[in-house]
PDB file of C-alpha atoms in Angstrom:
ATOM      1  CA  UNK A   1     -23.803 -38.674   6.650  1.00  0.00           C
ATOM      2  CA  UNK A   2     -22.140 -35.427   5.648  1.00  0.00           C
ATOM      3  CA  UNK A   3     -20.123 -32.551   7.128  1.00  0.00           C
ATOM      4  CA  UNK A   4     -19.195 -34.814  10.039  1.00  0.00           C
ATOM      5  CA  UNK A   5     -16.278 -32.551  10.963  1.00  0.00           C
ATOM      6  CA  UNK A   6     -18.840 -29.868  11.889  1.00  0.00           C
ATOM      7  CA  UNK A   7     -22.122 -31.636  12.650  1.00  0.00           C
ATOM      8  CA  UNK A   8     -21.178 -34.873  14.435  1.00  0.00           C
ATOM      9  CA  UNK A   9     -20.171 -38.439  13.674  1.00  0.00           C
ATOM     10  CA  UNK A  10     -23.595 -40.144  13.757  1.00  0.00           C
ATOM     11  CA  UNK A  11     -27.014 -39.506  12.231  1.00  0.00           C
ATOM     12  CA  UNK A  12     -28.637 -38.525  15.535  1.00  0.00           C
ATOM     13  CA  UNK A  13     -26.032 -35.803  16.152  1.00  0.00           C
ATOM     14  CA  UNK A  14     -26.362 -34.458  12.620  1.00  0.00           C
ATOM     15  CA  UNK A  15     -30.161 -34.524  12.866  1.00  0.00           C
ATOM     16  CA  UNK A  16     -30.001 -32.559  16.128  1.00  0.00           C
ATOM     17  CA  UNK A  17     -28.051 -29.777  14.405  1.00  0.00           C
ATOM     18  CA  UNK A  18     -30.427 -29.728  11.431  1.00  0.00           C
ATOM     19  CA  UNK A  19     -33.584 -29.984  13.581  1.00  0.00           C
ATOM     20  CA  UNK A  20     -32.699 -26.794  15.420  1.00  0.00           C
ATOM     21  CA  UNK A  21     -33.914 -24.733  12.458  1.00  0.00           C
ATOM     22  CA  UNK A  22     -37.502 -25.562  13.493  1.00  0.00           C
ATOM     23  CA  UNK A  23     -39.521 -22.638  14.863  1.00  0.00           C
ATOM     24  CA  UNK A  24     -42.557 -22.427  17.187  1.00  0.00           C
ATOM     25  CA  UNK A  25     -45.802 -22.582  15.247  1.00  0.00           C
ATOM     26  CA  UNK A  26     -44.103 -22.904  11.851  1.00  0.00           C
ATOM     27  CA  UNK A  27     -44.789 -26.110   9.899  1.00  0.00           C
ATOM     28  CA  UNK A  28     -41.743 -28.314   9.386  1.00  0.00           C
ATOM     29  CA  UNK A  29     -41.919 -30.393   6.197  1.00  0.00           C
ATOM     30  CA  UNK A  30     -39.819 -33.534   6.615  1.00  0.00           C
ATOM     31  CA  UNK A  31     -38.547 -35.906   3.932  1.00  0.00           C
ATOM     32  CA  UNK A  32     -37.909 -39.623   4.407  1.00  0.00           C
ATOM     33  CA  UNK A  33     -35.637 -40.220   7.420  1.00  0.00           C
ATOM     34  CA  UNK A  34     -33.964 -43.191   9.092  1.00  0.00           C
ATOM     35  CA  UNK A  35     -35.499 -43.908  12.520  1.00  0.00           C
ATOM     36  CA  UNK A  36     -32.696 -42.381  14.596  1.00  0.00           C
ATOM     37  CA  UNK A  37     -32.927 -39.078  12.705  1.00  0.00           C
ATOM     38  CA  UNK A  38     -36.743 -39.038  12.687  1.00  0.00           C
ATOM     39  CA  UNK A  39     -36.804 -39.467  16.470  1.00  0.00           C
ATOM     40  CA  UNK A  40     -34.501 -36.470  17.057  1.00  0.00           C
ATOM     41  CA  UNK A  41     -36.487 -34.273  14.669  1.00  0.00           C
ATOM     42  CA  UNK A  42     -39.755 -35.243  16.391  1.00  0.00           C
ATOM     43  CA  UNK A  43     -38.355 -34.539  19.860  1.00  0.00           C
ATOM     44  CA  UNK A  44     -37.118 -31.072  18.895  1.00  0.00           C
ATOM     45  CA  UNK A  45     -40.377 -30.233  17.095  1.00  0.00           C
ATOM     46  CA  UNK A  46     -42.358 -31.238  20.194  1.00  0.00           C
ATOM     47  CA  UNK A  47     -40.084 -29.124  22.400  1.00  0.00           C
ATOM     48  CA  UNK A  48     -40.500 -25.911  20.389  1.00  0.00           C
ATOM     49  CA  UNK A  49     -44.053 -26.506  19.171  1.00  0.00           C
ATOM     50  CA  UNK A  50     -43.376 -26.894  15.455  1.00  0.00           C
ATOM     51  CA  UNK A  51     -46.114 -28.861  13.665  1.00  0.00           C
ATOM     52  CA  UNK A  52     -44.622 -31.672  11.566  1.00  0.00           C
ATOM     53  CA  UNK A  53     -45.543 -32.732   8.039  1.00  0.00           C
ATOM     54  CA  UNK A  54     -43.697 -36.044   7.700  1.00  0.00           C
ATOM     55  CA  UNK A  55     -43.086 -38.175   4.635  1.00  0.00           C
ATOM     56  CA  UNK A  56     -45.341 -41.238   4.589  1.00  0.00           C
ATOM     57  CA  UNK A  57     -47.443 -39.801   7.441  1.00  0.00           C
ATOM     58  CA  UNK A  58     -48.942 -36.389   6.613  1.00  0.00           C
ATOM     59  CA  UNK A  59     -47.822 -36.579   2.984  1.00  0.00           C
ATOM     60  CA  UNK A  60     -46.445 -39.032   0.460  1.00  0.00           C
ATOM     61  CA  UNK A  61     -45.210 -39.119  -3.127  1.00  0.00           C
ATOM     62  CA  UNK A  62     -45.277 -41.721  -5.867  1.00  0.00           C
ATOM     63  CA  UNK A  63     -43.844 -41.718  -9.359  1.00  0.00           C
ATOM     64  CA  UNK A  64     -45.941 -43.041 -12.219  1.00  0.00           C
ATOM     65  CA  UNK A  65     -45.566 -43.380 -15.978  1.00  0.00           C
ATOM     66  CA  UNK A  66     -47.628 -40.254 -16.532  1.00  0.00           C
ATOM     67  CA  UNK A  67     -46.100 -38.101 -13.792  1.00  0.00           C
ATOM     68  CA  UNK A  68     -45.887 -37.651 -10.017  1.00  0.00           C
ATOM     69  CA  UNK A  69     -48.686 -38.000  -7.486  1.00  0.00           C
ATOM     70  CA  UNK A  70     -48.362 -36.249  -4.126  1.00  0.00           C
ATOM     71  CA  UNK A  71     -50.782 -37.349  -1.394  1.00  0.00           C
ATOM     72  CA  UNK A  72     -52.072 -35.260   1.516  1.00  0.00           C
ATOM     73  CA  UNK A  73     -54.515 -37.491   3.416  1.00  0.00           C
ATOM     74  CA  UNK A  74     -57.256 -38.274   0.892  1.00  0.00           C
ATOM     75  CA  UNK A  75     -56.232 -35.375  -1.352  1.00  0.00           C
ATOM     76  CA  UNK A  76     -54.064 -36.130  -4.410  1.00  0.00           C
ATOM     77  CA  UNK A  77     -52.178 -33.536  -6.449  1.00  0.00           C
ATOM     78  CA  UNK A  78     -50.773 -34.640  -9.815  1.00  0.00           C
ATOM     79  CA  UNK A  79     -47.837 -33.137 -11.710  1.00  0.00           C
ATOM     80  CA  UNK A  80     -45.448 -33.955 -14.575  1.00  0.00           C
ATOM     81  CA  UNK A  81     -42.336 -36.001 -13.899  1.00  0.00           C
ATOM     82  CA  UNK A  82     -39.447 -33.641 -12.994  1.00  0.00           C
ATOM     83  CA  UNK A  83     -36.927 -32.966 -15.750  1.00  0.00           C
ATOM     84  CA  UNK A  84     -34.080 -33.909 -13.393  1.00  0.00           C
ATOM     85  CA  UNK A  85     -32.627 -37.393 -13.908  1.00  0.00           C
ATOM     86  CA  UNK A  86     -32.753 -40.052 -11.181  1.00  0.00           C
ATOM     87  CA  UNK A  87     -35.423 -41.814  -9.146  1.00  0.00           C
ATOM     88  CA  UNK A  88     -34.413 -39.829  -6.037  1.00  0.00           C
ATOM     89  CA  UNK A  89     -35.630 -36.659  -7.760  1.00  0.00           C
ATOM     90  CA  UNK A  90     -39.216 -37.948  -7.462  1.00  0.00           C
ATOM     91  CA  UNK A  91     -38.917 -37.708  -3.689  1.00  0.00           C
ATOM     92  CA  UNK A  92     -37.171 -34.335  -3.885  1.00  0.00           C
ATOM     93  CA  UNK A  93     -39.975 -33.008  -6.082  1.00  0.00           C
ATOM     94  CA  UNK A  94     -42.606 -34.365  -3.694  1.00  0.00           C
ATOM     95  CA  UNK A  95     -40.905 -32.642  -0.776  1.00  0.00           C
ATOM     96  CA  UNK A  96     -40.870 -29.312  -2.610  1.00  0.00           C
ATOM     97  CA  UNK A  97     -44.537 -29.675  -3.538  1.00  0.00           C
ATOM     98  CA  UNK A  98     -45.389 -30.597   0.068  1.00  0.00           C
ATOM     99  CA  UNK A  99     -43.859 -27.286   1.140  1.00  0.00           C
ATOM    100  CA  UNK A 100     -46.371 -25.459  -1.053  1.00  0.00           C
ATOM    101  CA  UNK A 101     -49.174 -27.378   0.683  1.00  0.00           C
ATOM    102  CA  UNK A 102     -48.148 -26.857   4.311  1.00  0.00           C
ATOM    103  CA  UNK A 103     -46.322 -23.514   4.275  1.00  0.00           C
ATOM    104  CA  UNK A 104     -49.304 -21.228   3.956  1.00  0.00           C
ATOM    105  CA  UNK A 105     -47.419 -18.107   2.896  1.00  0.00           C
ATOM    106  CA  UNK A 106     -46.555 -19.785  -0.425  1.00  0.00           C
ATOM    107  CA  UNK A 107     -49.248 -19.109  -3.012  1.00  0.00           C
ATOM    108  CA  UNK A 108     -48.037 -21.129  -5.990  1.00  0.00           C
ATOM    109  CA  UNK A 109     -50.503 -22.466  -8.542  1.00  0.00           C
ATOM    110  CA  UNK A 110     -50.497 -26.039  -9.805  1.00  0.00           C
ATOM    111  CA  UNK A 111     -49.779 -24.676 -13.287  1.00  0.00           C
ATOM    112  CA  UNK A 112     -46.665 -22.865 -12.034  1.00  0.00           C
ATOM    113  CA  UNK A 113     -45.453 -25.996 -10.234  1.00  0.00           C
ATOM    114  CA  UNK A 114     -46.043 -28.098 -13.369  1.00  0.00           C
ATOM    115  CA  UNK A 115     -44.038 -25.613 -15.421  1.00  0.00           C
ATOM    116  CA  UNK A 116     -41.227 -25.748 -12.883  1.00  0.00           C
ATOM    117  CA  UNK A 117     -41.204 -29.563 -12.955  1.00  0.00           C
ATOM    118  CA  UNK A 118     -40.857 -29.587 -16.743  1.00  0.00           C
ATOM    119  CA  UNK A 119     -38.179 -26.893 -16.926  1.00  0.00           C
ATOM    120  CA  UNK A 120     -36.077 -27.479 -13.801  1.00  0.00           C
ATOM    121  CA  UNK A 121     -32.311 -27.604 -14.337  1.00  0.00           C
ATOM    122  CA  UNK A 122     -29.585 -28.382 -11.815  1.00  0.00           C
ATOM    123  CA  UNK A 123     -26.042 -28.095 -13.196  1.00  0.00           C
ATOM    124  CA  UNK A 124     -23.691 -30.731 -11.842  1.00  0.00           C
ATOM    125  CA  UNK A 125     -26.454 -33.152 -10.798  1.00  0.00           C
ATOM    126  CA  UNK A 126     -26.644 -35.994 -13.311  1.00  0.00           C
ATOM    127  CA  UNK A 127     -26.036 -33.457 -16.036  1.00  0.00           C
ATOM    128  CA  UNK A 128     -25.403 -34.726 -19.562  1.00  0.00           C
ATOM    129  CA  UNK A 129     -22.372 -33.002 -21.101  1.00  0.00           C
ATOM    130  CA  UNK A 130     -22.958 -32.464 -24.796  1.00  0.00           C
ATOM    131  CA  UNK A 131     -19.669 -30.904 -25.837  1.00  0.00           C
ATOM    132  CA  UNK A 132     -16.506 -29.067 -24.895  1.00  0.00           C
ATOM    133  CA  UNK A 133     -12.767 -29.777 -24.905  1.00  0.00           C
ATOM    134  CA  UNK A 134     -12.944 -32.561 -22.311  1.00  0.00           C
ATOM    135  CA  UNK A 135     -15.846 -34.327 -24.006  1.00  0.00           C
ATOM    136  CA  UNK A 136     -14.116 -34.099 -27.382  1.00  0.00           C
ATOM    137  CA  UNK A 137     -11.227 -36.238 -26.092  1.00  0.00           C
ATOM    138  CA  UNK A 138     -13.581 -39.167 -25.521  1.00  0.00           C
ATOM    139  CA  UNK A 139     -14.984 -41.371 -28.317  1.00  0.00           C
ATOM    140  CA  UNK A 140     -18.011 -40.009 -30.160  1.00  0.00           C
ATOM    141  CA  UNK A 141     -20.215 -42.930 -29.059  1.00  0.00           C
ATOM    142  CA  UNK A 142     -19.489 -42.247 -25.380  1.00  0.00           C
ATOM    143  CA  UNK A 143     -22.159 -40.584 -23.203  1.00  0.00           C
ATOM    144  CA  UNK A 144     -20.608 -38.227 -20.644  1.00  0.00           C
ATOM    145  CA  UNK A 145     -22.404 -37.342 -17.402  1.00  0.00           C
ATOM    146  CA  UNK A 146     -21.469 -35.110 -14.474  1.00  0.00           C
ATOM    147  CA  UNK A 147     -22.574 -35.315 -10.846  1.00  0.00           C
ATOM    148  CA  UNK A 148     -21.276 -33.433  -7.813  1.00  0.00           C
ATOM    149  CA  UNK A 149     -22.587 -35.887  -5.178  1.00  0.00           C
ATOM    150  CA  UNK A 150     -19.980 -36.699  -2.545  1.00  0.00           C
ATOM    151  CA  UNK A 151     -21.442 -38.702   0.371  1.00  0.00           C
ATOM    152  CA  UNK A 152     -22.650 -42.309   0.822  1.00  0.00           C
ATOM    153  CA  UNK A 153     -26.264 -41.378   0.068  1.00  0.00           C
ATOM    154  CA  UNK A 154     -25.153 -39.799  -3.216  1.00  0.00           C
ATOM    155  CA  UNK A 155     -23.169 -42.935  -4.025  1.00  0.00           C
ATOM    156  CA  UNK A 156     -26.277 -45.026  -3.473  1.00  0.00           C
ATOM    157  CA  UNK A 157     -28.392 -42.718  -5.670  1.00  0.00           C
ATOM    158  CA  UNK A 158     -25.809 -42.913  -8.455  1.00  0.00           C
ATOM    159  CA  UNK A 159     -25.700 -46.699  -8.098  1.00  0.00           C
ATOM    160  CA  UNK A 160     -29.462 -46.843  -8.695  1.00  0.00           C
ATOM    161  CA  UNK A 161     -28.913 -44.907 -11.916  1.00  0.00           C
ATOM    162  CA  UNK A 162     -25.942 -47.082 -12.883  1.00  0.00           C
ATOM    163  CA  UNK A 163     -28.132 -50.183 -12.658  1.00  0.00           C
ATOM    164  CA  UNK A 164     -30.441 -48.606 -15.233  1.00  0.00           C
ATOM    165  CA  UNK A 165     -27.401 -47.901 -17.421  1.00  0.00           C
ATOM    166  CA  UNK A 166     -26.380 -51.533 -17.864  1.00  0.00           C
ATOM    167  CA  UNK A 167     -26.790 -51.235 -21.654  1.00  0.00           C
ATOM    168  CA  UNK A 168     -23.140 -50.146 -21.937  1.00  0.00           C
ATOM    169  CA  UNK A 169     -19.988 -50.187 -19.756  1.00  0.00           C
ATOM    170  CA  UNK A 170     -19.688 -47.448 -17.137  1.00  0.00           C
ATOM    171  CA  UNK A 171     -16.346 -45.748 -16.469  1.00  0.00           C
ATOM    172  CA  UNK A 172     -15.729 -43.228 -13.689  1.00  0.00           C
ATOM    173  CA  UNK A 173     -13.561 -40.127 -13.557  1.00  0.00           C
ATOM    174  CA  UNK A 174     -13.538 -39.206  -9.892  1.00  0.00           C
ATOM    175  CA  UNK A 175     -11.987 -36.731  -7.483  1.00  0.00           C
ATOM    176  CA  UNK A 176     -12.941 -36.250  -3.823  1.00  0.00           C
ATOM    177  CA  UNK A 177     -12.178 -34.141  -0.765  1.00  0.00           C
ATOM    178  CA  UNK A 178     -10.316 -35.525   2.241  1.00  0.00           C
ATOM    179  CA  UNK A 179     -13.226 -34.511   4.510  1.00  0.00           C
ATOM    180  CA  UNK A 180     -15.568 -37.038   2.864  1.00  0.00           C
ATOM    181  CA  UNK A 181     -16.179 -40.764   3.326  1.00  0.00           C
ATOM    182  CA  UNK A 182     -14.451 -41.993   0.174  1.00  0.00           C
ATOM    183  CA  UNK A 183     -15.141 -45.684   0.658  1.00  0.00           C
ATOM    184  CA  UNK A 184     -18.741 -44.982   1.669  1.00  0.00           C
ATOM    185  CA  UNK A 185     -19.300 -43.104  -1.588  1.00  0.00           C
ATOM    186  CA  UNK A 186     -17.536 -45.678  -3.753  1.00  0.00           C
ATOM    187  CA  UNK A 187     -18.850 -48.881  -2.199  1.00  0.00           C
ATOM    188  CA  UNK A 188     -22.303 -48.928  -3.874  1.00  0.00           C
ATOM    189  CA  UNK A 189     -20.784 -47.966  -7.234  1.00  0.00           C
ATOM    190  CA  UNK A 190     -17.831 -50.368  -7.200  1.00  0.00           C
ATOM    191  CA  UNK A 191     -19.617 -53.485  -8.532  1.00  0.00           C
ATOM    192  CA  UNK A 192     -21.183 -51.481 -11.374  1.00  0.00           C
ATOM    193  CA  UNK A 193     -18.164 -49.819 -13.010  1.00  0.00           C
ATOM    194  CA  UNK A 194     -15.710 -51.192 -15.560  1.00  0.00           C
ATOM    195  CA  UNK A 195     -12.807 -48.855 -14.702  1.00  0.00           C
ATOM    196  CA  UNK A 196     -12.060 -45.760 -12.651  1.00  0.00           C
ATOM    197  CA  UNK A 197      -9.755 -42.848 -13.375  1.00  0.00           C
ATOM    198  CA  UNK A 198      -8.875 -40.831 -10.274  1.00  0.00           C
ATOM    199  CA  UNK A 199      -7.756 -37.196 -10.296  1.00  0.00           C
ATOM    200  CA  UNK A 200      -6.662 -34.638  -7.750  1.00  0.00           C
ATOM    201  CA  UNK A 201      -9.348 -31.928  -7.724  1.00  0.00           C
ATOM    202  CA  UNK A 202      -7.848 -28.836  -9.402  1.00  0.00           C
ATOM    203  CA  UNK A 203      -6.994 -25.832  -7.220  1.00  0.00           C
ATOM    204  CA  UNK A 204      -8.434 -27.454  -4.080  1.00  0.00           C
ATOM    205  CA  UNK A 205      -6.192 -27.883  -1.033  1.00  0.00           C
ATOM    206  CA  UNK A 206      -8.579 -30.345   0.625  1.00  0.00           C
ATOM    207  CA  UNK A 207      -8.495 -32.737  -2.332  1.00  0.00           C
ATOM    208  CA  UNK A 208      -7.508 -36.367  -1.842  1.00  0.00           C
ATOM    209  CA  UNK A 209      -4.550 -37.198  -4.047  1.00  0.00           C
ATOM    210  CA  UNK A 210      -5.293 -39.173  -7.189  1.00  0.00           C
ATOM    211  CA  UNK A 211      -2.956 -41.908  -5.967  1.00  0.00           C
ATOM    212  CA  UNK A 212      -4.706 -42.306  -2.598  1.00  0.00           C
ATOM    213  CA  UNK A 213      -8.136 -42.353  -4.226  1.00  0.00           C
ATOM    214  CA  UNK A 214      -6.983 -44.997  -6.709  1.00  0.00           C
ATOM    215  CA  UNK A 215      -5.858 -47.151  -3.776  1.00  0.00           C
ATOM    216  CA  UNK A 216      -9.300 -46.767  -2.212  1.00  0.00           C
ATOM    217  CA  UNK A 217     -10.857 -47.908  -5.471  1.00  0.00           C
ATOM    218  CA  UNK A 218      -8.563 -50.930  -5.780  1.00  0.00           C
ATOM    219  CA  UNK A 219      -9.403 -51.908  -2.194  1.00  0.00           C
ATOM    220  CA  UNK A 220     -13.005 -52.227  -3.425  1.00  0.00           C
ATOM    221  CA  UNK A 221     -11.838 -54.360  -6.381  1.00  0.00           C
ATOM    222  CA  UNK A 222     -12.227 -51.614  -8.972  1.00  0.00           C
ATOM    223  CA  UNK A 223      -9.683 -51.313 -11.783  1.00  0.00           C
ATOM    224  CA  UNK A 224      -8.467 -47.835 -10.781  1.00  0.00           C
ATOM    225  CA  UNK A 225      -5.744 -45.666 -12.345  1.00  0.00           C
ATOM    226  CA  UNK A 226      -4.422 -42.347 -11.033  1.00  0.00           C
ATOM    227  CA  UNK A 227      -4.304 -39.635 -13.726  1.00  0.00           C
ATOM    228  CA  UNK A 228      -2.413 -36.321 -13.472  1.00  0.00           C
ATOM    229  CA  UNK A 229      -5.431 -34.249 -14.567  1.00  0.00           C
ATOM    230  CA  UNK A 230      -8.883 -34.390 -16.150  1.00  0.00           C
ATOM    231  CA  UNK A 231      -7.566 -34.304 -19.702  1.00  0.00           C
ATOM    232  CA  UNK A 232      -5.218 -37.223 -19.047  1.00  0.00           C
ATOM    233  CA  UNK A 233      -8.049 -39.176 -17.405  1.00  0.00           C
ATOM    234  CA  UNK A 234     -10.231 -38.642 -20.477  1.00  0.00           C
ATOM    235  CA  UNK A 235      -7.365 -39.650 -22.771  1.00  0.00           C
ATOM    236  CA  UNK A 236      -6.751 -42.804 -20.742  1.00  0.00           C
ATOM    237  CA  UNK A 237     -10.394 -43.755 -21.174  1.00  0.00           C
ATOM    238  CA  UNK A 238     -10.291 -42.928 -24.879  1.00  0.00           C
ATOM    239  CA  UNK A 239      -7.419 -45.380 -25.235  1.00  0.00           C
ATOM    240  CA  UNK A 240      -9.215 -48.254 -23.499  1.00  0.00           C
ATOM    241  CA  UNK A 241     -12.888 -47.779 -24.456  1.00  0.00           C
ATOM    242  CA  UNK A 242     -13.956 -50.018 -27.316  1.00  0.00           C
ATOM    243  CA  UNK A 243     -17.470 -49.394 -28.597  1.00  0.00           C
ATOM    244  CA  UNK A 244     -20.361 -47.529 -26.942  1.00  0.00           C
ATOM    245  CA  UNK A 245     -19.683 -46.594 -23.319  1.00  0.00           C
ATOM    246  CA  UNK A 246     -20.754 -44.205 -20.594  1.00  0.00           C
ATOM    247  CA  UNK A 247     -18.486 -41.963 -18.493  1.00  0.00           C
ATOM    248  CA  UNK A 248     -19.572 -40.501 -15.174  1.00  0.00           C
ATOM    249  CA  UNK A 249     -17.468 -37.687 -13.698  1.00  0.00           C
ATOM    250  CA  UNK A 250     -18.241 -37.474  -9.985  1.00  0.00           C
ATOM    251  CA  UNK A 251     -17.081 -37.203  -6.374  1.00  0.00           C
ATOM    252  CA  UNK A 252     -17.366 -33.533  -5.411  1.00  0.00           C
ATOM    253  CA  UNK A 253     -18.969 -30.283  -6.511  1.00  0.00           C
ATOM    254  CA  UNK A 254     -15.473 -28.803  -6.700  1.00  0.00           C
ATOM    255  CA  UNK A 255     -14.628 -31.231  -9.508  1.00  0.00           C
ATOM    256  CA  UNK A 256     -17.997 -30.570 -11.145  1.00  0.00           C
ATOM    257  CA  UNK A 257     -17.218 -26.859 -11.103  1.00  0.00           C
ATOM    258  CA  UNK A 258     -13.835 -27.441 -12.736  1.00  0.00           C
ATOM    259  CA  UNK A 259     -15.443 -29.585 -15.436  1.00  0.00           C
ATOM    260  CA  UNK A 260     -18.171 -27.027 -16.164  1.00  0.00           C
ATOM    261  CA  UNK A 261     -15.569 -24.262 -16.359  1.00  0.00           C
ATOM    262  CA  UNK A 262     -13.995 -26.171 -19.233  1.00  0.00           C
ATOM    263  CA  UNK A 263     -17.118 -27.627 -20.795  1.00  0.00           C
ATOM    264  CA  UNK A 264     -20.104 -25.594 -19.599  1.00  0.00           C
TER     265      UNK A 264
END
């Protein structure tokens, strides 16, 4: 669910807008979909004559200790695990590799794909921040991560990662836009965080106020505090963190951009 102000208020409506990119005779490589979206995509593909390559039908992907396996019928292609963090990136990598299988104009060797998997970078998507003025405010034994995800699916993906991070307390610094589903993003994360600092996204008219976002967090039983800016949010956490901890800055790519401007 995203861009509902433009695309529609339910998955079927959004899928109908997205499905219209399909072209006659051109393969359409489809990732995992909920049933209502899959049905709309199939109907449009049938109407225009676009052959479908669907996840878990014409292709599939599986992560393993030694890499990623992408299946096409009885054919298996094996690659290194992508350098991007998060279990959801296994599926994203499989989808990209499936495109090289079904879209015949792409002539990309397995060696080139393997190199891309090892070297891929995506700023603002579960990116570890190693230094900069904002990071320096926080305790030295505090890991700082940045992610620009902003919809309920992104919240769920971050929650999966947060469950793997249970070795130390997780604190959020978060800002969001007023066009997004704030509660939908926060709900999967709420049980997994120790505290939350909310900020108004700098230089962004569509930002939710820090105070309103803190209220949304408290409604989900999160210990949430509104901070006047990113530096104050980091200082607040520095004052309350005792021992090793993890900080995740998240909620919108606009906030990620502001953070990287200071700390990139």
